mmCIF file of C-alpha atoms in Angstrom:
data_model
loop_
_atom_site.group_PDB
_atom_site.id
_atom_site.type_symbol
_atom_site.label_atom_id
_atom_site.label_comp_id
_atom_site.label_asym_id
_atom_site.label_seq_id
_atom_site.Cartn_x
_atom_site.Cartn_y
_atom_site.Cartn_z
ATOM 1 C CA UNK A 1 54.645 138.863 162.004
ATOM 2 C CA UNK A 2 56.622 142.068 162.312
ATOM 3 C CA UNK A 3 60.123 141.569 162.083
ATOM 4 C CA UNK A 4 60.888 143.711 165.277
ATOM 5 C CA UNK A 5 58.273 141.074 167.135
ATOM 6 C CA UNK A 6 60.573 138.348 166.211
ATOM 7 C CA UNK A 7 63.715 136.915 166.954
ATOM 8 C CA UNK A 8 65.845 135.066 164.479
ATOM 9 C CA UNK A 9 67.370 131.893 164.455
ATOM 10 C CA UNK A 10 68.133 128.954 162.763
ATOM 11 C CA UNK A 11 64.789 127.113 163.269
ATOM 12 C CA UNK A 12 63.499 130.575 161.702
ATOM 13 C CA UNK A 13 61.903 133.289 163.302
ATOM 14 C CA UNK A 14 60.448 132.461 166.820
ATOM 15 C CA UNK A 15 57.826 135.319 168.507
ATOM 16 C CA UNK A 16 59.989 137.432 171.153
ATOM 17 C CA UNK A 17 57.011 136.878 173.090
ATOM 18 C CA UNK A 18 57.239 133.194 173.774
ATOM 19 C CA UNK A 19 61.263 133.740 173.726
ATOM 20 C CA UNK A 20 61.314 135.799 176.852
ATOM 21 C CA UNK A 21 58.465 133.472 178.835
ATOM 22 C CA UNK A 22 61.349 131.001 178.011
ATOM 23 C CA UNK A 23 63.899 132.868 179.482
ATOM 24 C CA UNK A 24 61.669 134.112 182.562
ATOM 25 C CA UNK A 25 61.136 130.405 183.130
ATOM 26 C CA UNK A 26 64.821 129.824 182.302
ATOM 27 C CA UNK A 27 65.680 132.898 185.693
ATOM 28 C CA UNK A 28 63.042 131.366 188.039
ATOM 29 C CA UNK A 29 64.376 127.817 187.702
ATOM 30 C CA UNK A 30 68.185 129.648 188.319
ATOM 31 C CA UNK A 31 67.562 131.709 190.528
ATOM 32 C CA UNK A 32 65.229 129.592 192.783
ATOM 33 C CA UNK A 33 65.520 125.901 193.701
ATOM 34 C CA UNK A 34 63.533 123.706 191.055
ATOM 35 C CA UNK A 35 62.989 120.042 190.035
ATOM 36 C CA UNK A 36 61.037 121.737 187.270
ATOM 37 C CA UNK A 37 63.303 120.764 184.287
ATOM 38 C CA UNK A 38 63.876 120.959 181.248
ATOM 39 C CA UNK A 39 62.889 124.284 180.519
ATOM 40 C CA UNK A 40 63.738 125.259 177.145
ATOM 41 C CA UNK A 41 61.676 121.956 175.843
ATOM 42 C CA UNK A 42 58.560 121.436 174.590
ATOM 43 C CA UNK A 43 56.446 118.418 175.754
ATOM 44 C CA UNK A 44 57.342 117.162 171.605
ATOM 45 C CA UNK A 45 60.941 117.666 172.386
ATOM 46 C CA UNK A 46 61.020 116.048 176.096
ATOM 47 C CA UNK A 47 59.687 113.157 174.656
ATOM 48 C CA UNK A 48 62.365 112.693 172.185
ATOM 49 C CA UNK A 49 65.045 115.186 172.835
ATOM 50 C CA UNK A 50 67.099 113.452 169.089
ATOM 51 C CA UNK A 51 64.115 115.708 167.347
ATOM 52 C CA UNK A 52 65.564 118.930 169.228
ATOM 53 C CA UNK A 53 69.070 117.752 168.399
ATOM 54 C CA UNK A 54 67.810 117.276 164.455
ATOM 55 C CA UNK A 55 66.546 120.827 164.073
ATOM 56 C CA UNK A 56 69.817 122.319 166.369
ATOM 57 C CA UNK A 57 72.457 120.607 164.041
ATOM 58 C CA UNK A 58 70.717 120.826 160.662
ATOM 59 C CA UNK A 59 71.202 124.736 161.436
ATOM 60 C CA UNK A 60 74.968 124.710 162.918
ATOM 61 C CA UNK A 61 78.062 123.754 162.419
ATOM 62 C CA UNK A 62 80.276 122.716 165.347
ATOM 63 C CA UNK A 63 83.061 125.142 164.202
ATOM 64 C CA UNK A 64 79.934 128.262 164.369
ATOM 65 C CA UNK A 65 79.464 127.374 167.532
ATOM 66 C CA UNK A 66 83.037 126.943 168.795
ATOM 67 C CA UNK A 67 83.352 130.315 167.216
ATOM 68 C CA UNK A 68 80.345 132.120 169.516
ATOM 69 C CA UNK A 69 80.711 129.716 172.387
ATOM 70 C CA UNK A 70 84.391 132.022 172.245
ATOM 71 C CA UNK A 71 82.793 134.608 171.697
ATOM 72 C CA UNK A 72 80.579 134.802 174.643
ATOM 73 C CA UNK A 73 83.485 134.002 177.150
ATOM 74 C CA UNK A 74 85.541 136.104 176.157
ATOM 75 C CA UNK A 75 83.093 139.306 175.455
ATOM 76 C CA UNK A 76 82.339 137.991 179.451
ATOM 77 C CA UNK A 77 85.368 137.716 180.620
ATOM 78 C CA UNK A 78 86.893 140.845 179.180
ATOM 79 C CA UNK A 79 83.576 143.318 179.795
ATOM 80 C CA UNK A 80 84.743 145.216 182.802
ATOM 81 C CA UNK A 81 86.778 146.679 180.136
ATOM 82 C CA UNK A 82 83.818 148.538 178.516
ATOM 83 C CA UNK A 83 82.503 149.004 181.783
ATOM 84 C CA UNK A 84 80.254 145.897 182.091
ATOM 85 C CA UNK A 85 80.365 143.267 185.742
ATOM 86 C CA UNK A 86 80.170 139.881 185.247
ATOM 87 C CA UNK A 87 78.243 138.497 187.926
ATOM 88 C CA UNK A 88 79.378 134.748 187.575
ATOM 89 C CA UNK A 89 83.601 134.018 188.480
ATOM 90 C CA UNK A 90 85.838 134.009 186.064
ATOM 91 C CA UNK A 91 86.471 130.368 186.992
ATOM 92 C CA UNK A 92 82.767 129.471 186.614
ATOM 93 C CA UNK A 93 82.193 130.321 182.827
ATOM 94 C CA UNK A 94 85.530 128.718 182.516
ATOM 95 C CA UNK A 95 83.819 125.716 183.871
ATOM 96 C CA UNK A 96 80.463 126.300 181.457
ATOM 97 C CA UNK A 97 82.774 126.948 178.270
ATOM 98 C CA UNK A 98 84.081 123.958 178.786
ATOM 99 C CA UNK A 99 80.963 122.000 179.827
ATOM 100 C CA UNK A 100 78.859 123.024 177.175
ATOM 101 C CA UNK A 101 81.880 122.759 174.185
ATOM 102 C CA UNK A 102 81.504 118.788 175.331
ATOM 103 C CA UNK A 103 77.730 118.583 175.331
ATOM 104 C CA UNK A 104 77.495 120.293 171.858
ATOM 105 C CA UNK A 105 79.825 117.390 170.685
ATOM 106 C CA UNK A 106 78.596 114.417 172.378
ATOM 107 C CA UNK A 107 75.175 115.707 171.327
ATOM 108 C CA UNK A 108 76.399 116.117 168.018
ATOM 109 C CA UNK A 109 77.708 112.629 168.160
ATOM 110 C CA UNK A 110 74.770 111.051 169.468
ATOM 111 C CA UNK A 111 72.963 113.185 166.049
ATOM 112 C CA UNK A 112 75.657 111.496 163.691
ATOM 113 C CA UNK A 113 74.604 108.358 164.844
ATOM 114 C CA UNK A 114 71.411 108.110 164.444
ATOM 115 C CA UNK A 115 71.728 109.854 161.276
ATOM 116 C CA UNK A 116 74.047 107.203 159.924
ATOM 117 C CA UNK A 117 71.431 104.667 161.130
ATOM 118 C CA UNK A 118 68.650 106.311 158.263
ATOM 119 C CA UNK A 119 71.303 104.972 156.018
ATOM 120 C CA UNK A 120 72.119 101.671 153.336
ATOM 121 C CA UNK A 121 75.024 101.425 156.178
ATOM 122 C CA UNK A 122 76.205 97.481 155.764
ATOM 123 C CA UNK A 123 75.355 94.913 158.510
ATOM 124 C CA UNK A 124 79.050 93.643 158.709
ATOM 125 C CA UNK A 125 80.714 96.815 159.140
ATOM 126 C CA UNK A 126 82.616 97.929 162.317
ATOM 127 C CA UNK A 127 81.445 100.161 164.735
ATOM 128 C CA UNK A 128 83.883 103.240 165.610
ATOM 129 C CA UNK A 129 82.053 104.201 168.115
ATOM 130 C CA UNK A 130 82.856 104.155 171.321
ATOM 131 C CA UNK A 131 81.919 101.688 174.256
ATOM 132 C CA UNK A 132 78.967 102.624 176.245
ATOM 133 C CA UNK A 133 77.316 103.021 179.379
ATOM 134 C CA UNK A 134 74.739 100.409 178.443
ATOM 135 C CA UNK A 135 76.715 98.486 177.011
ATOM 136 C CA UNK A 136 79.806 96.864 179.038
ATOM 137 C CA UNK A 137 83.152 95.585 178.210
ATOM 138 C CA UNK A 138 83.485 91.964 178.426
ATOM 139 C CA UNK A 139 87.319 92.748 178.438
ATOM 140 C CA UNK A 140 89.009 91.044 181.594
ATOM 141 C CA UNK A 141 90.225 92.706 184.035
ATOM 142 C CA UNK A 142 94.360 93.520 184.009
ATOM 143 C CA UNK A 143 96.022 93.833 187.826
ATOM 144 C CA UNK A 144 95.310 96.629 190.085
ATOM 145 C CA UNK A 145 97.157 99.600 188.554
ATOM 146 C CA UNK A 146 97.962 102.303 191.127
ATOM 147 C CA UNK A 147 99.924 104.328 192.782
ATOM 148 C CA UNK A 148 101.088 104.094 197.033
ATOM 149 C CA UNK A 149 100.724 107.676 197.099
ATOM 150 C CA UNK A 150 96.909 108.070 195.754
ATOM 151 C CA UNK A 151 95.966 105.760 198.636
ATOM 152 C CA UNK A 152 96.958 108.855 201.306
ATOM 153 C CA UNK A 153 95.783 111.554 199.145
ATOM 154 C CA UNK A 154 91.994 109.707 198.279
ATOM 155 C CA UNK A 155 91.891 109.144 202.139
ATOM 156 C CA UNK A 156 92.746 112.633 202.739
ATOM 157 C CA UNK A 157 91.054 114.899 200.246
ATOM 158 C CA UNK A 158 87.326 114.398 199.023
ATOM 159 C CA UNK A 159 86.940 114.410 195.425
ATOM 160 C CA UNK A 160 84.449 117.045 195.221
ATOM 161 C CA UNK A 161 85.888 119.146 197.690
ATOM 162 C CA UNK A 162 89.517 119.194 195.293
ATOM 163 C CA UNK A 163 86.928 120.313 192.178
ATOM 164 C CA UNK A 164 85.540 123.144 194.076
ATOM 165 C CA UNK A 165 88.403 124.301 195.668
ATOM 166 C CA UNK A 166 89.794 124.062 192.492
ATOM 167 C CA UNK A 167 87.689 126.468 190.977
ATOM 168 C CA UNK A 168 87.897 128.498 194.005
ATOM 169 C CA UNK A 169 91.333 128.482 193.862
ATOM 170 C CA UNK A 170 91.355 129.213 189.934
ATOM 171 C CA UNK A 171 88.831 132.133 190.395
ATOM 172 C CA UNK A 172 91.100 133.857 193.267
ATOM 173 C CA UNK A 173 94.136 133.485 190.632
ATOM 174 C CA UNK A 174 91.953 135.266 187.471
ATOM 175 C CA UNK A 175 90.560 138.172 189.798
ATOM 176 C CA UNK A 176 92.557 140.788 190.711
ATOM 177 C CA UNK A 177 91.244 142.195 193.836
ATOM 178 C CA UNK A 178 88.814 139.061 195.771
ATOM 179 C CA UNK A 179 90.292 136.681 197.568
ATOM 180 C CA UNK A 180 88.228 133.841 197.808
ATOM 181 C CA UNK A 181 90.625 131.502 199.676
ATOM 182 C CA UNK A 182 93.084 131.775 202.489
ATOM 183 C CA UNK A 183 96.684 131.430 201.467
ATOM 184 C CA UNK A 184 97.375 128.420 204.136
ATOM 185 C CA UNK A 185 94.628 126.569 201.953
ATOM 186 C CA UNK A 186 96.065 127.433 199.206
ATOM 187 C CA UNK A 187 99.193 126.650 200.051
ATOM 188 C CA UNK A 188 97.589 123.147 201.398
ATOM 189 C CA UNK A 189 96.071 122.063 198.482
ATOM 190 C CA UNK A 190 99.679 122.991 195.883
ATOM 191 C CA UNK A 191 101.684 120.835 198.097
ATOM 192 C CA UNK A 192 99.106 118.103 197.234
ATOM 193 C CA UNK A 193 98.588 118.595 194.098
ATOM 194 C CA UNK A 194 102.411 119.122 192.916
ATOM 195 C CA UNK A 195 102.403 115.240 195.272
ATOM 196 C CA UNK A 196 99.329 114.147 192.828
ATOM 197 C CA UNK A 197 101.140 115.198 189.866
ATOM 198 C CA UNK A 198 104.442 113.766 190.133
ATOM 199 C CA UNK A 199 102.997 110.374 191.534
ATOM 200 C CA UNK A 200 100.681 110.327 187.953
ATOM 201 C CA UNK A 201 103.390 110.654 186.081
ATOM 202 C CA UNK A 202 105.466 107.665 188.416
ATOM 203 C CA UNK A 203 102.682 105.691 186.819
ATOM 204 C CA UNK A 204 103.323 106.857 183.721
ATOM 205 C CA UNK A 205 106.270 105.367 183.741
ATOM 206 C CA UNK A 206 105.966 102.341 185.611
ATOM 207 C CA UNK A 207 102.815 101.182 182.897
ATOM 208 C CA UNK A 208 105.196 102.154 179.727
ATOM 209 C CA UNK A 209 102.197 104.463 178.459
ATOM 210 C CA UNK A 210 104.560 106.697 176.737
ATOM 211 C CA UNK A 211 104.710 103.768 173.956
ATOM 212 C CA UNK A 212 102.530 104.876 170.389
ATOM 213 C CA UNK A 213 99.799 102.003 171.698
ATOM 214 C CA UNK A 214 97.052 102.614 173.445
ATOM 215 C CA UNK A 215 96.916 101.066 176.561
ATOM 216 C CA UNK A 216 94.740 97.695 176.907
ATOM 217 C CA UNK A 217 90.829 98.357 179.409
ATOM 218 C CA UNK A 218 92.223 98.249 182.874
ATOM 219 C CA UNK A 219 88.057 97.888 184.273
ATOM 220 C CA UNK A 220 85.177 96.900 183.267
ATOM 221 C CA UNK A 221 82.780 99.478 183.482
ATOM 222 C CA UNK A 222 79.486 97.926 185.107
ATOM 223 C CA UNK A 223 81.910 95.934 187.687
ATOM 224 C CA UNK A 224 83.830 99.047 188.326
ATOM 225 C CA UNK A 225 79.929 100.693 189.346
ATOM 226 C CA UNK A 226 79.107 98.720 191.568
ATOM 227 C CA UNK A 227 82.628 99.120 193.221
ATOM 228 C CA UNK A 228 82.203 102.939 193.001
ATOM 229 C CA UNK A 229 79.131 102.879 194.717
ATOM 230 C CA UNK A 230 80.298 101.146 197.939
ATOM 231 C CA UNK A 231 83.499 102.972 197.842
ATOM 232 C CA UNK A 232 82.024 106.616 196.725
ATOM 233 C CA UNK A 233 82.953 109.064 200.062
ATOM 234 C CA UNK A 234 80.237 111.080 198.579
ATOM 235 C CA UNK A 235 77.783 110.513 195.648
ATOM 236 C CA UNK A 236 79.129 114.219 194.325
ATOM 237 C CA UNK A 237 82.649 112.332 194.248
ATOM 238 C CA UNK A 238 81.597 110.336 190.740
ATOM 239 C CA UNK A 239 83.921 111.356 188.201
ATOM 240 C CA UNK A 240 82.574 113.665 185.643
ATOM 241 C CA UNK A 241 84.367 114.680 182.660
ATOM 242 C CA UNK A 242 85.603 110.781 181.760
ATOM 243 C CA UNK A 243 83.833 109.886 178.721
ATOM 244 C CA UNK A 244 82.742 105.829 178.047
ATOM 245 C CA UNK A 245 86.342 104.659 176.527
ATOM 246 C CA UNK A 246 88.496 106.477 179.431
ATOM 247 C CA UNK A 247 85.860 105.040 181.908
ATOM 248 C CA UNK A 248 87.017 101.568 180.798
ATOM 249 C CA UNK A 249 90.583 102.882 180.503
ATOM 250 C CA UNK A 250 91.379 105.698 183.010
ATOM 251 C CA UNK A 251 95.334 105.060 181.772
ATOM 252 C CA UNK A 252 94.322 107.452 178.779
ATOM 253 C CA UNK A 253 93.851 109.551 180.592
ATOM 254 C CA UNK A 254 96.844 109.894 182.217
ATOM 255 C CA UNK A 255 98.774 108.838 178.713
ATOM 256 C CA UNK A 256 96.615 112.325 177.772
ATOM 257 C CA UNK A 257 97.534 114.214 180.676
ATOM 258 C CA UNK A 258 101.182 113.594 180.766
ATOM 259 C CA UNK A 259 102.102 113.917 177.289
ATOM 260 C CA UNK A 260 100.227 117.395 176.927
ATOM 261 C CA UNK A 261 102.213 118.913 179.514
ATOM 262 C CA UNK A 262 105.402 117.417 180.888
ATOM 263 C CA UNK A 263 105.825 116.761 184.464
ATOM 264 C CA UNK A 264 107.681 119.768 185.157
ATOM 265 C CA UNK A 265 105.260 122.203 182.693
ATOM 266 C CA UNK A 266 103.337 121.279 185.171
ATOM 267 C CA UNK A 267 104.803 121.943 188.889
ATOM 268 C CA UNK A 268 105.659 125.733 186.581
ATOM 269 C CA UNK A 269 100.965 126.086 186.297
ATOM 270 C CA UNK A 270 101.021 125.273 189.872
ATOM 271 C CA UNK A 271 103.072 127.416 191.157
ATOM 272 C CA UNK A 272 102.125 130.159 188.763
ATOM 273 C CA UNK A 273 98.999 129.629 190.011
ATOM 274 C CA UNK A 274 99.350 129.601 193.511
ATOM 275 C CA UNK A 275 101.515 133.012 192.829
ATOM 276 C CA UNK A 276 98.374 134.906 191.532
ATOM 277 C CA UNK A 277 96.584 133.802 193.794
ATOM 278 C CA UNK A 278 98.276 135.193 196.267
ATOM 279 C CA UNK A 279 98.899 137.890 194.713
ATOM 280 C CA UNK A 280 97.298 140.576 193.126
ATOM 281 C CA UNK A 281 98.440 139.884 189.691
ATOM 282 C CA UNK A 282 95.757 137.660 187.371
ATOM 283 C CA UNK A 283 96.874 134.023 186.329
ATOM 284 C CA UNK A 284 96.185 135.156 182.499
ATOM 285 C CA UNK A 285 98.803 137.446 182.803
ATOM 286 C CA UNK A 286 101.480 135.585 184.252
ATOM 287 C CA UNK A 287 100.953 132.596 182.093
ATOM 288 C CA UNK A 288 99.866 132.852 178.117
ATOM 289 C CA UNK A 289 95.922 132.829 178.005
ATOM 290 C CA UNK A 290 96.011 129.220 175.926
ATOM 291 C CA UNK A 291 96.681 127.520 178.273
ATOM 292 C CA UNK A 292 94.193 128.060 180.976
ATOM 293 C CA UNK A 293 91.197 126.436 179.489
ATOM 294 C CA UNK A 294 93.887 122.756 178.856
ATOM 295 C CA UNK A 295 95.315 123.013 182.114
ATOM 296 C CA UNK A 296 92.478 123.662 184.338
ATOM 297 C CA UNK A 297 90.390 120.986 182.290
ATOM 298 C CA UNK A 298 93.727 118.838 182.405
ATOM 299 C CA UNK A 299 94.178 118.713 185.626
ATOM 300 C CA UNK A 300 90.115 117.795 186.437
ATOM 301 C CA UNK A 301 90.181 115.302 184.412
ATOM 302 C CA UNK A 302 93.686 113.428 185.429
ATOM 303 C CA UNK A 303 91.955 113.632 189.157
ATOM 304 C CA UNK A 304 88.698 111.677 188.144
ATOM 305 C CA UNK A 305 90.930 109.575 186.067
ATOM 306 C CA UNK A 306 93.320 108.355 188.644
ATOM 307 C CA UNK A 307 90.350 108.233 191.484
ATOM 308 C CA UNK A 308 88.935 106.137 189.229
ATOM 309 C CA UNK A 309 92.161 103.192 189.495
ATOM 310 C CA UNK A 310 92.096 103.662 193.216
ATOM 311 C CA UNK A 311 88.883 102.462 194.069
ATOM 312 C CA UNK A 312 88.324 99.840 191.414
ATOM 313 C CA UNK A 313 91.867 98.216 192.786
ATOM 314 C CA UNK A 314 90.163 96.096 195.103
ATOM 315 C CA UNK A 315 87.529 94.528 191.993
ATOM 316 C CA UNK A 316 91.094 93.752 189.842
ATOM 317 C CA UNK A 317 91.611 90.010 189.599
#
């Protein structure tokens, strides 16, 4: 195959003709409502997605993937300097970057699990893998753990709506000209999130989460799922950013979030985010750029973990 007609990949060269067909299919699926997914996997890979993971991780290493993704995000966000204008908002790119990084690491775990199963591991060796949703924990439930403020907060707000509003808020704060939200909406959301993070820190202190030892599991996954099914205000409220271990123990997330930023730092970041959204000044010029990803990610995870505690409290013993 001539070099100019092929595209080099870790698995070897592929036909540009085949690649453009896949690209065309992806574009149609992206911009036109369709259930024809996935479009990038061939029939064999659809039957056994793990085969694709084996091929992928045979060609890439995690550090290389992180570097390439960061280059992609950096180029997209800085493209305006060179006259290129991104069609997607900055918040969408940031969210995609986070999700794709999580996907890479999760799929790498699946591949590592498969590779380990092929080896001659002792039958009695203890598994270091986190519990999965397919194998619910039998750990007894602890007494209800929640904060009174969560009752009013989650009765007033839908999690899915909050996620969307936070994304719009970030998009407004990252832009210097376009305004995506009305000032009144931003002020209300800002006040709500200030009260919410304060309640999370009060729960952090009340449960003694500052101790070195990790908190015990508080939820039985299968029981929690049953409660969630009946308590969800809408299907879209389902937590999307928590691991199986965090499903069983949302206090792990609260501990991580409260130790990543203290309460004063949370309040300052929320104030700065509001300031950027109301002024023609980018959030990335007000705070250190490397704080934006962890701040937005932890805020979403904290929101979902507290919601999981809130809707599961009636099922506690």
